[in-house]
Amino acid sequence: MQNHKCRPSAMDMQRFSVPLHLLLLIHTAATAKDNEGWSMKVQTEVRAIEGYPIVLSCSFTHPHHTHPSSMHVMWTLGHGRAAKVLFHCTSLNNSQQCQSKPDQDQRFRLEGNHRAHDISLRINSVTLMDSGRYYCRVEIPGSHGHPHESFENTLGIRLRVEAAPRILSLSAEGTAVSGIKALCHVQGSPLPDVQWIASDGILEDDPANPLSHDAAGQYRTSSQLLDVKPGGQYTCAASNSLGKDQATLYILPPIPEKSTTNNSFSLLMLMLALALGLKLILALGVGVWVIKTSFRLRNNGVTN
């Protein structure tokens, strides 16, 4: 068993409440051999904390009495046809450098000295998606009557990346009529436990229902809360051995519908006022016409 210590940087204590004192490196060595004198020694399992670097150890021996002048080093995630090449470098003419391609992902680099039979791989800023089984491979091109040879660790190194919980999203669906439910999507490793908290305390009944788990990485999960009430406040809290995270959702109360009766009454009163106004204007007009006609007739009588 071998432990590699590291110093964690400052982090949000609410999101990451458990202090990290080390990167736990489970180093149970396994050695693979063949009948031709090749052997390869690797770790069986490595655990790392998300965001920190990690080294996957791999050393080999070969049956040649002289050191090969050229060699290829390769690391893959997965084995066989599904394997993904993560790192590949070539050393020619006894060079102390193992040159990788220009498009090589810079998170991966050779940590060991390949000329000393050490082809250990360093991964910077590991993520949860880096979890998986890794395989190291060395190839010696044929030269001076020696055939092309290669040897690969077929057991693999199991990398387990752990991370404190993180709330990916928190949302609500539905209406007050059909029913409202809250959805919480969480990420972390070990897989976080999810708990719902209302304004009046922890919801311990069965309204918290897990929806799904990420089958491939087992580091994402979802939970739903049924029968969410309008006007309420609900918190999704996720926790594992490395820390906790939480987010709060506010459900707005429904907007009251405006009364159509009041609108109709106001429209009726407006129409009545307009009708009375028109009648008043008409009456005034008739009155003015009558008065003018009377004055005209009176003036005509005086003149005659």
PDB file of C-alpha atoms in Angstrom:
ATOM      1  CA  MET A   1       0.000   0.000   0.000  1.00  0.00           C
ATOM      2  CA  GLN A   2       1.397   3.378  -0.991  1.00  0.00           C
ATOM      3  CA  ASN A   3      -0.020   6.818  -0.275  1.00  0.00           C
ATOM      4  CA  HIS A   4       0.793   9.964  -2.244  1.00  0.00           C
ATOM      5  CA  LYS A   5      -0.016  13.123  -0.315  1.00  0.00           C
ATOM      6  CA  CYS A   6      -1.051  16.443  -1.806  1.00  0.00           C
ATOM      7  CA  ARG A   7      -2.139  19.808  -0.454  1.00  0.00           C
ATOM      8  CA  PRO A   8      -5.691  20.885  -1.441  1.00  0.00           C
ATOM      9  CA  SER A   9      -6.398  24.430  -2.540  1.00  0.00           C
ATOM     10  CA  ALA A  10      -8.953  26.705  -0.861  1.00  0.00           C
ATOM     11  CA  MET A  11     -12.474  25.626  -1.653  1.00  0.00           C
ATOM     12  CA  ASP A  12     -16.010  26.649  -0.817  1.00  0.00           C
ATOM     13  CA  MET A  13     -16.646  24.935   2.496  1.00  0.00           C
ATOM     14  CA  GLN A  14     -20.367  24.634   1.877  1.00  0.00           C
ATOM     15  CA  ARG A  15     -19.745  22.771  -1.347  1.00  0.00           C
ATOM     16  CA  PHE A  16     -16.764  20.800  -0.057  1.00  0.00           C
ATOM     17  CA  SER A  17     -17.082  20.395   3.678  1.00  0.00           C
ATOM     18  CA  VAL A  18     -14.702  17.460   4.202  1.00  0.00           C
ATOM     19  CA  PRO A  19     -11.017  18.503   4.128  1.00  0.00           C
ATOM     20  CA  LEU A  20      -8.812  16.576   1.733  1.00  0.00           C
ATOM     21  CA  HIS A  21      -5.406  15.621   3.102  1.00  0.00           C
ATOM     22  CA  LEU A  22      -4.260  13.203   0.437  1.00  0.00           C
ATOM     23  CA  LEU A  23      -4.884  11.535  -2.831  1.00  0.00           C
ATOM     24  CA  LEU A  24      -5.581   7.941  -1.909  1.00  0.00           C
ATOM     25  CA  LEU A  25      -3.488   5.694  -4.083  1.00  0.00           C
ATOM     26  CA  ILE A  26      -4.290   2.020  -3.761  1.00  0.00           C
ATOM     27  CA  HIS A  27      -1.135   0.381  -5.015  1.00  0.00           C
ATOM     28  CA  THR A  28      -1.516  -3.377  -5.167  1.00  0.00           C
ATOM     29  CA  ALA A  29       1.071  -4.388  -7.722  1.00  0.00           C
ATOM     30  CA  ALA A  30       0.316  -6.954 -10.379  1.00  0.00           C
ATOM     31  CA  THR A  31       2.938  -8.437 -12.702  1.00  0.00           C
ATOM     32  CA  ALA A  32       2.196  -9.943 -16.096  1.00  0.00           C
ATOM     33  CA  LYS A  33       4.758 -12.248 -17.781  1.00  0.00           C
ATOM     34  CA  ASP A  34       5.054 -14.309 -20.925  1.00  0.00           C
ATOM     35  CA  ASN A  35       7.216 -17.252 -21.937  1.00  0.00           C
ATOM     36  CA  GLU A  36       9.609 -15.104 -23.983  1.00  0.00           C
ATOM     37  CA  GLY A  37      10.980 -13.119 -21.083  1.00  0.00           C
ATOM     38  CA  TRP A  38       8.691 -10.066 -21.163  1.00  0.00           C
ATOM     39  CA  SER A  39       7.117  -8.815 -17.949  1.00  0.00           C
ATOM     40  CA  MET A  40       5.128  -5.748 -16.960  1.00  0.00           C
ATOM     41  CA  LYS A  41       4.368  -4.487 -13.463  1.00  0.00           C
ATOM     42  CA  VAL A  42       1.397  -2.178 -12.816  1.00  0.00           C
ATOM     43  CA  GLN A  43      -0.967  -1.047 -10.077  1.00  0.00           C
ATOM     44  CA  THR A  44      -4.272  -2.848  -9.959  1.00  0.00           C
ATOM     45  CA  GLU A  45      -6.311   0.140  -8.755  1.00  0.00           C
ATOM     46  CA  VAL A  46      -5.781   3.868  -8.245  1.00  0.00           C
ATOM     47  CA  ARG A  47      -8.141   6.359  -6.636  1.00  0.00           C
ATOM     48  CA  ALA A  48      -7.873  10.082  -7.293  1.00  0.00           C
ATOM     49  CA  ILE A  49      -9.710  13.277  -6.373  1.00  0.00           C
ATOM     50  CA  GLU A  50     -11.257  15.317  -9.182  1.00  0.00           C
ATOM     51  CA  GLY A  51      -9.086  18.240 -10.212  1.00  0.00           C
ATOM     52  CA  TYR A  52      -5.790  16.796  -8.952  1.00  0.00           C
ATOM     53  CA  PRO A  53      -3.006  15.056 -10.921  1.00  0.00           C
ATOM     54  CA  ILE A  54      -2.421  11.320 -10.688  1.00  0.00           C
ATOM     55  CA  VAL A  55       0.297   8.936 -11.895  1.00  0.00           C
ATOM     56  CA  LEU A  56      -0.475   5.461 -13.245  1.00  0.00           C
ATOM     57  CA  SER A  57       2.650   3.372 -12.701  1.00  0.00           C
ATOM     58  CA  CYS A  58       3.861   0.904 -15.323  1.00  0.00           C
ATOM     59  CA  SER A  59       7.325  -0.679 -15.654  1.00  0.00           C
ATOM     60  CA  PHE A  60       8.533  -3.468 -17.910  1.00  0.00           C
ATOM     61  CA  THR A  61      11.431  -5.800 -18.632  1.00  0.00           C
ATOM     62  CA  HIS A  62      12.346  -7.396 -21.943  1.00  0.00           C
ATOM     63  CA  PRO A  63      14.516 -10.382 -22.922  1.00  0.00           C
ATOM     64  CA  HIS A  64      17.093  -8.416 -24.937  1.00  0.00           C
ATOM     65  CA  HIS A  65      20.623  -8.108 -23.571  1.00  0.00           C
ATOM     66  CA  THR A  66      21.061  -4.723 -25.222  1.00  0.00           C
ATOM     67  CA  HIS A  67      18.740  -1.771 -24.887  1.00  0.00           C
ATOM     68  CA  PRO A  68      16.497  -1.299 -27.947  1.00  0.00           C
ATOM     69  CA  SER A  69      17.449   1.803 -29.920  1.00  0.00           C
ATOM     70  CA  SER A  70      13.838   2.591 -30.785  1.00  0.00           C
ATOM     71  CA  MET A  71      10.494   2.005 -29.081  1.00  0.00           C
ATOM     72  CA  HIS A  72       6.881   3.103 -29.046  1.00  0.00           C
ATOM     73  CA  VAL A  73       4.889   3.715 -25.857  1.00  0.00           C
ATOM     74  CA  MET A  74       1.089   3.680 -25.806  1.00  0.00           C
ATOM     75  CA  TRP A  75      -1.623   4.106 -23.176  1.00  0.00           C
ATOM     76  CA  THR A  76      -5.261   3.304 -23.868  1.00  0.00           C
ATOM     77  CA  LEU A  77      -8.524   3.634 -21.995  1.00  0.00           C
ATOM     78  CA  GLY A  78     -10.292   0.350 -22.485  1.00  0.00           C
ATOM     79  CA  HIS A  79      -9.097  -2.745 -24.300  1.00  0.00           C
ATOM     80  CA  GLY A  80      -9.610  -4.326 -27.686  1.00  0.00           C
ATOM     81  CA  ARG A  81     -11.648  -2.654 -30.402  1.00  0.00           C
ATOM     82  CA  ALA A  82     -13.324  -0.317 -27.936  1.00  0.00           C
ATOM     83  CA  ALA A  83      -9.959   1.020 -26.729  1.00  0.00           C
ATOM     84  CA  LYS A  84      -9.329   4.762 -26.919  1.00  0.00           C
ATOM     85  CA  VAL A  85      -5.693   5.817 -27.396  1.00  0.00           C
ATOM     86  CA  LEU A  86      -4.905   8.522 -24.829  1.00  0.00           C
ATOM     87  CA  PHE A  87      -1.148   8.778 -25.200  1.00  0.00           C
ATOM     88  CA  HIS A  88       1.354   7.644 -27.832  1.00  0.00           C
ATOM     89  CA  CYS A  89       5.012   8.591 -28.124  1.00  0.00           C
ATOM     90  CA  THR A  90       8.026   7.367 -30.101  1.00  0.00           C
ATOM     91  CA  SER A  91      11.708   7.241 -29.193  1.00  0.00           C
ATOM     92  CA  LEU A  92      14.197   6.725 -32.053  1.00  0.00           C
ATOM     93  CA  ASN A  93      17.977   6.209 -32.270  1.00  0.00           C
ATOM     94  CA  ASN A  94      18.583   5.820 -28.527  1.00  0.00           C
ATOM     95  CA  SER A  95      16.969   9.183 -27.828  1.00  0.00           C
ATOM     96  CA  GLN A  96      16.216  10.046 -24.217  1.00  0.00           C
ATOM     97  CA  GLN A  97      13.066  11.809 -25.424  1.00  0.00           C
ATOM     98  CA  CYS A  98       9.835  10.055 -26.298  1.00  0.00           C
ATOM     99  CA  GLN A  99       8.173  12.355 -28.815  1.00  0.00           C
ATOM    100  CA  SER A 100       4.377  12.557 -28.948  1.00  0.00           C
ATOM    101  CA  LYS A 101       2.262  13.958 -31.767  1.00  0.00           C
ATOM    102  CA  PRO A 102       1.415  17.697 -31.940  1.00  0.00           C
ATOM    103  CA  ASP A 103      -2.277  17.005 -31.322  1.00  0.00           C
ATOM    104  CA  GLN A 104      -1.565  15.079 -28.117  1.00  0.00           C
ATOM    105  CA  ASP A 105      -3.877  16.022 -25.234  1.00  0.00           C
ATOM    106  CA  GLN A 106      -1.574  17.903 -22.859  1.00  0.00           C
ATOM    107  CA  ARG A 107      -3.287  16.486 -19.799  1.00  0.00           C
ATOM    108  CA  PHE A 108      -1.485  13.212 -20.524  1.00  0.00           C
ATOM    109  CA  ARG A 109       2.306  12.914 -20.513  1.00  0.00           C
ATOM    110  CA  LEU A 110       4.969  10.325 -19.864  1.00  0.00           C
ATOM    111  CA  GLU A 111       6.054  10.540 -16.236  1.00  0.00           C
ATOM    112  CA  GLY A 112       8.661   7.774 -16.208  1.00  0.00           C
ATOM    113  CA  ASN A 113      11.938   7.298 -18.078  1.00  0.00           C
ATOM    114  CA  HIS A 114      11.245   4.887 -20.889  1.00  0.00           C
ATOM    115  CA  ARG A 115      14.990   4.147 -21.199  1.00  0.00           C
ATOM    116  CA  ALA A 116      14.873   2.910 -17.610  1.00  0.00           C
ATOM    117  CA  HIS A 117      11.893   0.672 -18.462  1.00  0.00           C
ATOM    118  CA  ASP A 118       9.445   3.037 -16.757  1.00  0.00           C
ATOM    119  CA  ILE A 119       6.505   4.175 -18.905  1.00  0.00           C
ATOM    120  CA  SER A 120       4.296   5.535 -16.117  1.00  0.00           C
ATOM    121  CA  LEU A 121       1.575   7.973 -17.249  1.00  0.00           C
ATOM    122  CA  ARG A 122       0.707  11.269 -15.584  1.00  0.00           C
ATOM    123  CA  ILE A 123      -2.825  12.659 -15.899  1.00  0.00           C
ATOM    124  CA  ASN A 124      -3.295  16.291 -14.901  1.00  0.00           C
ATOM    125  CA  SER A 125      -6.589  17.584 -13.490  1.00  0.00           C
ATOM    126  CA  VAL A 126      -8.446  14.293 -13.551  1.00  0.00           C
ATOM    127  CA  THR A 127     -12.199  14.401 -14.090  1.00  0.00           C
ATOM    128  CA  LEU A 128     -14.983  11.967 -13.300  1.00  0.00           C
ATOM    129  CA  MET A 129     -15.040  10.979 -16.967  1.00  0.00           C
ATOM    130  CA  ASP A 130     -11.431   9.761 -16.647  1.00  0.00           C
ATOM    131  CA  SER A 131     -12.609   6.853 -14.519  1.00  0.00           C
ATOM    132  CA  GLY A 132     -12.039   3.526 -16.207  1.00  0.00           C
ATOM    133  CA  ARG A 133      -9.460   0.828 -16.891  1.00  0.00           C
ATOM    134  CA  TYR A 134      -6.125   1.850 -18.408  1.00  0.00           C
ATOM    135  CA  TYR A 135      -3.638  -0.296 -20.325  1.00  0.00           C
ATOM    136  CA  CYS A 136       0.054   0.394 -21.000  1.00  0.00           C
ATOM    137  CA  ARG A 137       1.846  -0.999 -24.031  1.00  0.00           C
ATOM    138  CA  VAL A 138       5.410  -0.949 -25.349  1.00  0.00           C
ATOM    139  CA  GLU A 139       6.510  -1.825 -28.906  1.00  0.00           C
ATOM    140  CA  ILE A 140      10.027  -2.452 -30.189  1.00  0.00           C
ATOM    141  CA  PRO A 141      10.414  -2.188 -33.975  1.00  0.00           C
ATOM    142  CA  GLY A 142      12.235  -4.996 -35.713  1.00  0.00           C
ATOM    143  CA  SER A 143      15.956  -4.408 -36.443  1.00  0.00           C
ATOM    144  CA  HIS A 144      19.174  -6.368 -36.980  1.00  0.00           C
ATOM    145  CA  GLY A 145      17.392  -9.630 -37.386  1.00  0.00           C
ATOM    146  CA  HIS A 146      15.070  -9.073 -34.422  1.00  0.00           C
ATOM    147  CA  PRO A 147      11.349  -9.222 -35.230  1.00  0.00           C
ATOM    148  CA  HIS A 148       8.863  -6.529 -34.272  1.00  0.00           C
ATOM    149  CA  GLU A 149       7.849  -7.132 -30.666  1.00  0.00           C
ATOM    150  CA  SER A 150       5.204  -5.703 -28.363  1.00  0.00           C
ATOM    151  CA  PHE A 151       3.941  -6.336 -24.885  1.00  0.00           C
ATOM    152  CA  GLU A 152       0.844  -5.037 -23.136  1.00  0.00           C
ATOM    153  CA  ASN A 153      -0.529  -5.239 -19.652  1.00  0.00           C
ATOM    154  CA  THR A 154      -3.752  -7.183 -20.168  1.00  0.00           C
ATOM    155  CA  LEU A 155      -4.965  -6.811 -16.580  1.00  0.00           C
ATOM    156  CA  GLY A 156      -5.291  -3.038 -16.728  1.00  0.00           C
ATOM    157  CA  ILE A 157      -5.209  -0.367 -14.038  1.00  0.00           C
ATOM    158  CA  ARG A 158      -8.559   0.588 -12.566  1.00  0.00           C
ATOM    159  CA  LEU A 159      -8.765   4.367 -12.037  1.00  0.00           C
ATOM    160  CA  ARG A 160     -11.536   5.576  -9.753  1.00  0.00           C
ATOM    161  CA  VAL A 161     -11.993   9.345  -9.650  1.00  0.00           C
ATOM    162  CA  GLU A 162     -13.933  10.713  -6.682  1.00  0.00           C
ATOM    163  CA  ALA A 163     -15.570  14.120  -6.337  1.00  0.00           C
ATOM    164  CA  ALA A 164     -17.740  16.069  -3.933  1.00  0.00           C
ATOM    165  CA  PRO A 165     -21.402  16.451  -4.932  1.00  0.00           C
ATOM    166  CA  ARG A 166     -22.439  19.157  -7.353  1.00  0.00           C
ATOM    167  CA  ILE A 167     -26.000  20.192  -8.220  1.00  0.00           C
ATOM    168  CA  LEU A 168     -26.146  20.265 -12.017  1.00  0.00           C
ATOM    169  CA  SER A 169     -29.680  21.622 -12.319  1.00  0.00           C
ATOM    170  CA  LEU A 170     -32.835  22.198 -10.278  1.00  0.00           C
ATOM    171  CA  SER A 171     -36.151  22.917 -11.991  1.00  0.00           C
ATOM    172  CA  ALA A 172     -39.935  22.539 -11.746  1.00  0.00           C
ATOM    173  CA  GLU A 173     -42.437  21.118 -14.221  1.00  0.00           C
ATOM    174  CA  GLY A 174     -46.226  21.115 -14.461  1.00  0.00           C
ATOM    175  CA  THR A 175     -49.024  23.444 -13.393  1.00  0.00           C
ATOM    176  CA  ALA A 176     -51.094  23.985 -10.285  1.00  0.00           C
ATOM    177  CA  VAL A 177     -53.982  22.200 -11.999  1.00  0.00           C
ATOM    178  CA  SER A 178     -52.110  19.137 -13.287  1.00  0.00           C
ATOM    179  CA  GLY A 179     -49.617  19.036 -10.419  1.00  0.00           C
ATOM    180  CA  ILE A 180     -46.093  20.403 -10.001  1.00  0.00           C
ATOM    181  CA  LYS A 181     -42.947  18.325  -9.507  1.00  0.00           C
ATOM    182  CA  ALA A 182     -39.373  19.409  -8.829  1.00  0.00           C
ATOM    183  CA  LEU A 183     -36.402  17.784 -10.586  1.00  0.00           C
ATOM    184  CA  CYS A 184     -32.848  17.738  -9.229  1.00  0.00           C
ATOM    185  CA  HIS A 185     -29.833  16.451 -11.206  1.00  0.00           C
ATOM    186  CA  VAL A 186     -26.684  15.720  -9.178  1.00  0.00           C
ATOM    187  CA  GLN A 187     -23.107  14.668  -9.910  1.00  0.00           C
ATOM    188  CA  GLY A 188     -20.487  13.197  -7.578  1.00  0.00           C
ATOM    189  CA  SER A 189     -18.493  10.103  -6.666  1.00  0.00           C
ATOM    190  CA  PRO A 190     -19.249   8.153  -4.553  1.00  0.00           C
ATOM    191  CA  LEU A 191     -22.761   8.583  -5.908  1.00  0.00           C
ATOM    192  CA  PRO A 192     -24.400  11.279  -3.719  1.00  0.00           C
ATOM    193  CA  ASP A 193     -27.415  10.771  -1.500  1.00  0.00           C
ATOM    194  CA  VAL A 194     -30.191  13.263  -2.360  1.00  0.00           C
ATOM    195  CA  GLN A 195     -32.542  14.720   0.217  1.00  0.00           C
ATOM    196  CA  TRP A 196     -35.385  17.218  -0.156  1.00  0.00           C
ATOM    197  CA  ILE A 197     -35.951  19.925   2.459  1.00  0.00           C
ATOM    198  CA  ALA A 198     -39.042  22.118   2.689  1.00  0.00           C
ATOM    199  CA  SER A 199     -39.515  25.306   4.701  1.00  0.00           C
ATOM    200  CA  ASP A 200     -41.017  23.264   7.544  1.00  0.00           C
ATOM    201  CA  GLY A 201     -38.251  20.648   7.654  1.00  0.00           C
ATOM    202  CA  ILE A 202     -36.871  17.550   5.946  1.00  0.00           C
ATOM    203  CA  LEU A 203     -39.297  15.606   3.779  1.00  0.00           C
ATOM    204  CA  GLU A 204     -38.985  12.086   5.150  1.00  0.00           C
ATOM    205  CA  ASP A 205     -41.988  10.529   3.485  1.00  0.00           C
ATOM    206  CA  ASP A 206     -41.912   9.033   0.042  1.00  0.00           C
ATOM    207  CA  PRO A 207     -42.167  12.183  -2.129  1.00  0.00           C
ATOM    208  CA  ALA A 208     -38.457  11.982  -3.006  1.00  0.00           C
ATOM    209  CA  ASN A 209     -38.176   9.458  -5.804  1.00  0.00           C
ATOM    210  CA  PRO A 210     -34.891   8.638  -7.568  1.00  0.00           C
ATOM    211  CA  LEU A 211     -35.319   8.841 -11.320  1.00  0.00           C
ATOM    212  CA  SER A 212     -32.147   7.348 -12.762  1.00  0.00           C
ATOM    213  CA  HIS A 213     -28.454   6.663 -12.323  1.00  0.00           C
ATOM    214  CA  ASP A 214     -25.665   7.038 -14.851  1.00  0.00           C
ATOM    215  CA  ALA A 215     -25.049   3.429 -15.843  1.00  0.00           C
ATOM    216  CA  ALA A 216     -21.620   4.039 -17.381  1.00  0.00           C
ATOM    217  CA  GLY A 217     -19.834   6.132 -14.785  1.00  0.00           C
ATOM    218  CA  GLN A 218     -22.161   5.799 -11.797  1.00  0.00           C
ATOM    219  CA  TYR A 219     -21.496   9.403 -10.805  1.00  0.00           C
ATOM    220  CA  ARG A 220     -24.752  11.102 -11.838  1.00  0.00           C
ATOM    221  CA  THR A 221     -28.200  10.687 -10.371  1.00  0.00           C
ATOM    222  CA  SER A 222     -31.570  12.440 -10.548  1.00  0.00           C
ATOM    223  CA  SER A 223     -34.365  12.825  -8.022  1.00  0.00           C
ATOM    224  CA  GLN A 224     -37.883  14.205  -8.252  1.00  0.00           C
ATOM    225  CA  LEU A 225     -40.215  15.664  -5.661  1.00  0.00           C
ATOM    226  CA  LEU A 226     -43.930  15.224  -6.319  1.00  0.00           C
ATOM    227  CA  ASP A 227     -46.874  17.309  -5.122  1.00  0.00           C
ATOM    228  CA  VAL A 228     -44.923  20.543  -4.932  1.00  0.00           C
ATOM    229  CA  LYS A 229     -47.143  23.344  -3.622  1.00  0.00           C
ATOM    230  CA  PRO A 230     -47.282  26.798  -5.243  1.00  0.00           C
ATOM    231  CA  GLY A 231     -45.745  29.455  -3.033  1.00  0.00           C
ATOM    232  CA  GLY A 232     -43.402  26.931  -1.407  1.00  0.00           C
ATOM    233  CA  GLN A 233     -39.627  26.793  -1.053  1.00  0.00           C
ATOM    234  CA  TYR A 234     -37.815  23.491  -1.654  1.00  0.00           C
ATOM    235  CA  THR A 235     -34.126  22.631  -1.273  1.00  0.00           C
ATOM    236  CA  CYS A 236     -32.316  19.760  -2.996  1.00  0.00           C
ATOM    237  CA  ALA A 237     -29.389  18.655  -0.791  1.00  0.00           C
ATOM    238  CA  ALA A 238     -26.756  16.178  -2.048  1.00  0.00           C
ATOM    239  CA  SER A 239     -23.998  14.644   0.072  1.00  0.00           C
ATOM    240  CA  ASN A 240     -21.308  11.967  -0.006  1.00  0.00           C
ATOM    241  CA  SER A 241     -18.132  11.223   1.948  1.00  0.00           C
ATOM    242  CA  LEU A 242     -16.305  14.156   0.332  1.00  0.00           C
ATOM    243  CA  GLY A 243     -18.776  16.951   0.972  1.00  0.00           C
ATOM    244  CA  LYS A 244     -22.184  18.362   0.154  1.00  0.00           C
ATOM    245  CA  ASP A 245     -23.975  20.806  -2.119  1.00  0.00           C
ATOM    246  CA  GLN A 246     -27.489  22.215  -2.191  1.00  0.00           C
ATOM    247  CA  ALA A 247     -29.749  24.451  -4.245  1.00  0.00           C
ATOM    248  CA  THR A 248     -33.128  26.019  -3.460  1.00  0.00           C
ATOM    249  CA  LEU A 249     -36.173  26.316  -5.710  1.00  0.00           C
ATOM    250  CA  TYR A 250     -38.938  28.903  -5.179  1.00  0.00           C
ATOM    251  CA  ILE A 251     -42.371  28.052  -6.583  1.00  0.00           C
ATOM    252  CA  LEU A 252     -44.254  31.255  -7.351  1.00  0.00           C
ATOM    253  CA  PRO A 253     -47.932  31.361  -6.323  1.00  0.00           C
ATOM    254  CA  PRO A 254     -50.468  31.504  -9.165  1.00  0.00           C
ATOM    255  CA  ILE A 255     -51.472  34.950 -10.439  1.00  0.00           C
ATOM    256  CA  PRO A 256     -55.132  35.611  -9.500  1.00  0.00           C
ATOM    257  CA  GLU A 257     -57.463  35.965 -12.462  1.00  0.00           C
ATOM    258  CA  LYS A 258     -59.079  39.346 -12.952  1.00  0.00           C
ATOM    259  CA  SER A 259     -62.830  39.469 -12.340  1.00  0.00           C
ATOM    260  CA  THR A 260     -64.816  39.633 -15.570  1.00  0.00           C
ATOM    261  CA  THR A 261     -67.913  40.792 -13.628  1.00  0.00           C
ATOM    262  CA  ASN A 262     -66.249  44.034 -12.592  1.00  0.00           C
ATOM    263  CA  ASN A 263     -65.073  44.601 -16.139  1.00  0.00           C
ATOM    264  CA  SER A 264     -68.582  44.035 -17.504  1.00  0.00           C
ATOM    265  CA  PHE A 265     -70.127  46.368 -14.900  1.00  0.00           C
ATOM    266  CA  SER A 266     -67.618  49.102 -15.706  1.00  0.00           C
ATOM    267  CA  LEU A 267     -68.316  48.742 -19.431  1.00  0.00           C
ATOM    268  CA  LEU A 268     -72.092  48.926 -18.807  1.00  0.00           C
ATOM    269  CA  MET A 269     -71.742  52.079 -16.713  1.00  0.00           C
ATOM    270  CA  LEU A 270     -69.600  53.657 -19.406  1.00  0.00           C
ATOM    271  CA  MET A 271     -72.184  52.885 -22.066  1.00  0.00           C
ATOM    272  CA  LEU A 272     -75.001  54.303 -19.888  1.00  0.00           C
ATOM    273  CA  ALA A 273     -73.007  57.462 -19.247  1.00  0.00           C
ATOM    274  CA  LEU A 274     -72.390  57.883 -22.950  1.00  0.00           C
ATOM    275  CA  ALA A 275     -76.110  57.377 -23.720  1.00  0.00           C
ATOM    276  CA  LEU A 276     -77.137  59.933 -21.086  1.00  0.00           C
ATOM    277  CA  GLY A 277     -74.552  62.353 -22.387  1.00  0.00           C
ATOM    278  CA  LEU A 278     -75.857  62.020 -25.934  1.00  0.00           C
ATOM    279  CA  LYS A 279     -79.451  62.537 -24.727  1.00  0.00           C
ATOM    280  CA  LEU A 280     -78.422  65.621 -22.788  1.00  0.00           C
ATOM    281  CA  ILE A 281     -76.605  67.069 -25.787  1.00  0.00           C
ATOM    282  CA  LEU A 282     -79.623  66.321 -27.987  1.00  0.00           C
ATOM    283  CA  ALA A 283     -81.999  67.931 -25.473  1.00  0.00           C
ATOM    284  CA  LEU A 284     -79.838  71.026 -25.270  1.00  0.00           C
ATOM    285  CA  GLY A 285     -79.730  71.232 -29.042  1.00  0.00           C
ATOM    286  CA  VAL A 286     -83.518  70.976 -29.288  1.00  0.00           C
ATOM    287  CA  GLY A 287     -83.920  73.582 -26.575  1.00  0.00           C
ATOM    288  CA  VAL A 288     -81.622  75.999 -28.331  1.00  0.00           C
ATOM    289  CA  TRP A 289     -83.505  75.475 -31.603  1.00  0.00           C
ATOM    290  CA  VAL A 290     -86.858  76.106 -29.921  1.00  0.00           C
ATOM    291  CA  ILE A 291     -85.607  79.279 -28.268  1.00  0.00           C
ATOM    292  CA  LYS A 292     -84.160  80.594 -31.523  1.00  0.00           C
ATOM    293  CA  THR A 293     -87.411  79.800 -33.374  1.00  0.00           C
ATOM    294  CA  SER A 294     -89.486  81.592 -30.736  1.00  0.00           C
ATOM    295  CA  PHE A 295     -87.308  84.705 -30.907  1.00  0.00           C
ATOM    296  CA  ARG A 296     -87.518  84.678 -34.701  1.00  0.00           C
ATOM    297  CA  LEU A 297     -91.307  84.431 -34.689  1.00  0.00           C
ATOM    298  CA  ARG A 298     -91.611  87.185 -32.063  1.00  0.00           C
ATOM    299  CA  ASN A 299     -89.396  89.500 -34.052  1.00  0.00           C
ATOM    300  CA  ASN A 300     -91.411  88.896 -37.179  1.00  0.00           C
ATOM    301  CA  GLY A 301     -94.667  89.742 -35.285  1.00  0.00           C
ATOM    302  CA  VAL A 302     -93.287  93.039 -33.992  1.00  0.00           C
ATOM    303  CA  THR A 303     -92.142  94.029 -37.430  1.00  0.00           C
ATOM    304  CA  ASN A 304     -95.540  93.418 -38.953  1.00  0.00           C
TER     305      ASN A 304
END
